[in-house]
mmCIF file of C-alpha atoms in Angstrom:
data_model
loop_
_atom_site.group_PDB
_atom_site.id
_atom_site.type_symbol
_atom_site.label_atom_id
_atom_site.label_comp_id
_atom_site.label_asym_id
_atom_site.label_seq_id
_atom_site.Cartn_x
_atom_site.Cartn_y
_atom_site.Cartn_z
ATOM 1 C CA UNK A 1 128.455 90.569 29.663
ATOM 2 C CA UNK A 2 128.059 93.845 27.826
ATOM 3 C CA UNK A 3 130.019 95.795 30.932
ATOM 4 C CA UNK A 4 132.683 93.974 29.981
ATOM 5 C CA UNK A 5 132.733 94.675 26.522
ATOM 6 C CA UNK A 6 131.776 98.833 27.577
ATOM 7 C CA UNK A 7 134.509 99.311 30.461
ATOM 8 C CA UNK A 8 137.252 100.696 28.323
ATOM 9 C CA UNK A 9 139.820 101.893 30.676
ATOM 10 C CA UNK A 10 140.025 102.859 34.744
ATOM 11 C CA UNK A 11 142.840 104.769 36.034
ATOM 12 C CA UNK A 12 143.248 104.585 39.994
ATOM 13 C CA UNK A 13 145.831 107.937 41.073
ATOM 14 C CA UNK A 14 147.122 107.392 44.638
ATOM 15 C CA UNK A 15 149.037 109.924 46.278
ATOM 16 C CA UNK A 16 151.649 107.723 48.318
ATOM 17 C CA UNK A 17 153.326 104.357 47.815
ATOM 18 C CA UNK A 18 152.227 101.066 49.370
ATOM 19 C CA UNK A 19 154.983 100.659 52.014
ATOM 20 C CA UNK A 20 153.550 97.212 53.571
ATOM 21 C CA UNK A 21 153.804 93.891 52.361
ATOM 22 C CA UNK A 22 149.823 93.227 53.610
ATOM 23 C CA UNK A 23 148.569 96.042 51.265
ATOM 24 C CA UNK A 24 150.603 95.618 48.482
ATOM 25 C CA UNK A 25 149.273 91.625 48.313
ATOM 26 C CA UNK A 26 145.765 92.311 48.612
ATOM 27 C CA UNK A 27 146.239 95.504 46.059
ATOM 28 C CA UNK A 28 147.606 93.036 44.048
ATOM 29 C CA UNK A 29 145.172 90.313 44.213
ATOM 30 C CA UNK A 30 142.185 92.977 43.453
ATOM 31 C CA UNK A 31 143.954 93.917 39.746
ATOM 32 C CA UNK A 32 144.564 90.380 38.926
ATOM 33 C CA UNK A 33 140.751 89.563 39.530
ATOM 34 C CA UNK A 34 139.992 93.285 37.798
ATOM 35 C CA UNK A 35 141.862 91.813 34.479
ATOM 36 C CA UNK A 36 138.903 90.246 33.472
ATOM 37 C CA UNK A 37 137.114 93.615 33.020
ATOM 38 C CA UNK A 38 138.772 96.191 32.872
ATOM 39 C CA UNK A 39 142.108 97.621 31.629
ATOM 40 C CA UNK A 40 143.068 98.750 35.042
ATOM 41 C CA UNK A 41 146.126 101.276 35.189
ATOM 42 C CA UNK A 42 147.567 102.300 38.523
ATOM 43 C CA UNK A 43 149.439 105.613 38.995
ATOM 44 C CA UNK A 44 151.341 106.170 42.401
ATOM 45 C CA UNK A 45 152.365 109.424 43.003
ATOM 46 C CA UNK A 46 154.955 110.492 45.098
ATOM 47 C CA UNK A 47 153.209 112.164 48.546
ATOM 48 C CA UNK A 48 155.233 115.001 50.065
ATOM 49 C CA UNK A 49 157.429 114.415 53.339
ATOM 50 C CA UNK A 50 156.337 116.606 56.398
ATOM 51 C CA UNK A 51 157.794 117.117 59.626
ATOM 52 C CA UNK A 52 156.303 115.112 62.525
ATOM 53 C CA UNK A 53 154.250 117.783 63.609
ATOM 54 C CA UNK A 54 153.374 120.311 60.454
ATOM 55 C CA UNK A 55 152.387 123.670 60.470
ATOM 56 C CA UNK A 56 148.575 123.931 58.493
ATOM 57 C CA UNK A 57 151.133 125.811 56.263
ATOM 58 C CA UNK A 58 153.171 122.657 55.522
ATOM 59 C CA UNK A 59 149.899 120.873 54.925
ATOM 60 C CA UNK A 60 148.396 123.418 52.322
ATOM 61 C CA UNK A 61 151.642 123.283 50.879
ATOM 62 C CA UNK A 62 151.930 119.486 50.527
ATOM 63 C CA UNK A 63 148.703 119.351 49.252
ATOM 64 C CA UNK A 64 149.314 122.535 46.567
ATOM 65 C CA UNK A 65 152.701 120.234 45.065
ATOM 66 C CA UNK A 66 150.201 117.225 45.206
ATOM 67 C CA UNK A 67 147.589 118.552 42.984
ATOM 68 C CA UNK A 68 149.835 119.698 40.410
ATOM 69 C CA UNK A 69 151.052 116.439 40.087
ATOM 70 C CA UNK A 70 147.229 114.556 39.607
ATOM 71 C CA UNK A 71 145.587 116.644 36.401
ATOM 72 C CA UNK A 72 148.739 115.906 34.394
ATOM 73 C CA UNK A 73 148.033 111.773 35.061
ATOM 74 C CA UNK A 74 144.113 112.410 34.242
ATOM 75 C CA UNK A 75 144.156 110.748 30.187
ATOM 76 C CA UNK A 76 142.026 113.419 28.197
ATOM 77 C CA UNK A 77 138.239 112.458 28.161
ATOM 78 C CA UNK A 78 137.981 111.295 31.441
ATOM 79 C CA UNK A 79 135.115 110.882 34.264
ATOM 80 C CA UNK A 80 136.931 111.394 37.910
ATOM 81 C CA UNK A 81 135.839 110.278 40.635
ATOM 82 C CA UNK A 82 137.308 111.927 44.135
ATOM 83 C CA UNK A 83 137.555 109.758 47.220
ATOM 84 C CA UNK A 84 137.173 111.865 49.687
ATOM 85 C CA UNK A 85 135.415 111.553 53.833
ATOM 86 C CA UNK A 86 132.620 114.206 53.140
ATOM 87 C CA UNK A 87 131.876 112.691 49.767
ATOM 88 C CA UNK A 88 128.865 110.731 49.212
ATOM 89 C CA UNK A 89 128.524 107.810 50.718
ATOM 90 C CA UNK A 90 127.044 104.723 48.215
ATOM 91 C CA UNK A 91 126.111 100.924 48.108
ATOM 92 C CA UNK A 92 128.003 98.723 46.470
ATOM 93 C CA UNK A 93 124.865 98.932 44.323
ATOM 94 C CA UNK A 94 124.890 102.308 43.788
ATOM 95 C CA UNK A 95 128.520 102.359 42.382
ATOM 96 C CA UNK A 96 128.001 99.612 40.404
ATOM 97 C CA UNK A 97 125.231 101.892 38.740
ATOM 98 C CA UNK A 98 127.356 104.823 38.556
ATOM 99 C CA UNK A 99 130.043 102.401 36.854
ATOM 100 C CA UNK A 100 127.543 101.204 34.395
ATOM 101 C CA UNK A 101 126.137 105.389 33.785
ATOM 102 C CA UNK A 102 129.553 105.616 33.124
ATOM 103 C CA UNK A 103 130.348 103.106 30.675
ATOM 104 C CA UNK A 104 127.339 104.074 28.437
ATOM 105 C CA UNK A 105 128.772 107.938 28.149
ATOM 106 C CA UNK A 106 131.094 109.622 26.155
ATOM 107 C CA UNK A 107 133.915 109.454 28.803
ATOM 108 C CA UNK A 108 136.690 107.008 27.598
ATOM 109 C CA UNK A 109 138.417 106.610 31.035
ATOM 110 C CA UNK A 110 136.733 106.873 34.546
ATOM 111 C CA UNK A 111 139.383 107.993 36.914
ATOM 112 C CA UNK A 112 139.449 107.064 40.467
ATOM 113 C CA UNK A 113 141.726 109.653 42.769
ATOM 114 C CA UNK A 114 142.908 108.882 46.326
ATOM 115 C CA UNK A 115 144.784 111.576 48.270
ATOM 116 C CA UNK A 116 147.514 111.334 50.743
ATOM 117 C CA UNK A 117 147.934 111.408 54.489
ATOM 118 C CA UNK A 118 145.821 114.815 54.239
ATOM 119 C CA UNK A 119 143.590 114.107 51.398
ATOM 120 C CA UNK A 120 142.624 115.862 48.507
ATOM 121 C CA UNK A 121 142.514 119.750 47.672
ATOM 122 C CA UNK A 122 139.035 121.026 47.230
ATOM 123 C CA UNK A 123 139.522 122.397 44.008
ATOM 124 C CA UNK A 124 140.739 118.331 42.898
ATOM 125 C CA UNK A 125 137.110 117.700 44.376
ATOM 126 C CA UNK A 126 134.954 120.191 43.143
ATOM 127 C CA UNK A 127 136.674 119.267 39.311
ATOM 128 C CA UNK A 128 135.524 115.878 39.567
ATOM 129 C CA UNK A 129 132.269 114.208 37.924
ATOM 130 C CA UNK A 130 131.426 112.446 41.585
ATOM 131 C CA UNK A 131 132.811 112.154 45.059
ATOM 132 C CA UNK A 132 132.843 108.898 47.016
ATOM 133 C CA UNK A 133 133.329 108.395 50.339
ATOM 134 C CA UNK A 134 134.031 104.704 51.670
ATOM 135 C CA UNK A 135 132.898 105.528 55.140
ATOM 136 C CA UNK A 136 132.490 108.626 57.485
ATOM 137 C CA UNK A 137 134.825 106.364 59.335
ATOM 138 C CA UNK A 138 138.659 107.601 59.313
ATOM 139 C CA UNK A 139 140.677 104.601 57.397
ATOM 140 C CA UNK A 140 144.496 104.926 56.117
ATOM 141 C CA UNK A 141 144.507 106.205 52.828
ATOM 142 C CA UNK A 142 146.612 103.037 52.032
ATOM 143 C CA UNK A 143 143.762 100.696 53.171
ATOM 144 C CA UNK A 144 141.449 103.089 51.075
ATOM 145 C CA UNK A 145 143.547 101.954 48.132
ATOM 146 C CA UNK A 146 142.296 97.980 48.758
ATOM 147 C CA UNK A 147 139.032 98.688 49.692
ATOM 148 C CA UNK A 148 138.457 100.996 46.639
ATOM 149 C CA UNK A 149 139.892 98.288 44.197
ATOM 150 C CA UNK A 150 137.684 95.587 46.216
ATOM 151 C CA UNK A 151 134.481 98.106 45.680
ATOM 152 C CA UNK A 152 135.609 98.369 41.879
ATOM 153 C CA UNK A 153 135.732 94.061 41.107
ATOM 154 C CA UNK A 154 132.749 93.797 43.364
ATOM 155 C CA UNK A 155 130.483 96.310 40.696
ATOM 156 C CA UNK A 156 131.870 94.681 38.029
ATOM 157 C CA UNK A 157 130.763 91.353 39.525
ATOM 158 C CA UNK A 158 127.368 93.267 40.180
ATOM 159 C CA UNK A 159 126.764 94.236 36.818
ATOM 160 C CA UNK A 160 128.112 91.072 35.315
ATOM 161 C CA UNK A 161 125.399 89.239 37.220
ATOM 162 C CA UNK A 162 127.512 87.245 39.751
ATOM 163 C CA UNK A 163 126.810 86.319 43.223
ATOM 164 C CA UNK A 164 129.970 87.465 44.542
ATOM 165 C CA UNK A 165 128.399 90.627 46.079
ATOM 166 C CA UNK A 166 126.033 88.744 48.130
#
């Protein structure tokens, strides 16, 4: 179980709040199973009211107070890794590969970062050591949260040698 003893710390940044009780339980049930391999820390960060039907000017403007809030949460030394729909799509495989790259490099954190309602800025993107996309598929970036966390315990399962991935 040398992942175990190699997977320092991951930091998941989330633009937005889990509002419902569904999300929150099975967020919740993903970092109690993570304990056992990680020192997981979750950062929620505030994601900026818009009218019902903004401007692309509200939206670039959202997103502009957004991304000053995410570098100051990245710890120094750290790997990020975007979420984002045009990123690249990978296995549960391939991550757990990327995970385990990871964990043999210099990094001391690998930083996952979900945006909000209108995703990430490019520049947030193109800073980052890896995009991933969970699916070309549009999902709420509040289910991306769970799904992300569930992709996360199922590589460490992977590279621990489990069958839980089958």
């Amino acid at each position: 179980m040398e992942f175990v003893r190699t997977m320092v710390d991951v930091t998941v940044i989330c633009v937005g709040k889990l509002k419902e009780k569904f999300y929150q339980e099975a967020a919740a049930e993903y970092v109690k199973r993570l304990k056992g391999y990680c020192k997981l820390n979750m950062i929620e960060l505030a994601e900026q009211k818009l009218s019902k039907n903004p401007s692309l000017g509200e939206i670039q403007s959202a997103l502009e107070k957004e991304e000053d809030a995410i570098p100051a949460k990245i710890p120094p030394h750290s790997s990020v890794i975007a979420l984002a729909i045009e990123g690249k799509t990978r296995s549960s495989e391939e991550l757990a590969a990327m995970i385990s790259t990871w964990s043999h490099n210099a990094s001391k954190h690998l930083v996952f970062v979900i945006g909000g309602s209108y995703g990430l800025r490019p520049s947030i993107k193109a800073g980052a050591w890896a995009t991933l996309s969970m699916s070309p598929m549009t999902f709420p970036h509040h289910l991306a949260r769970v799904m992300l966390l569930e992709q996360i315990y199922r590589a460490c399962q992977i590279n621990a040698g489990t069958r839980y991935h089958k």
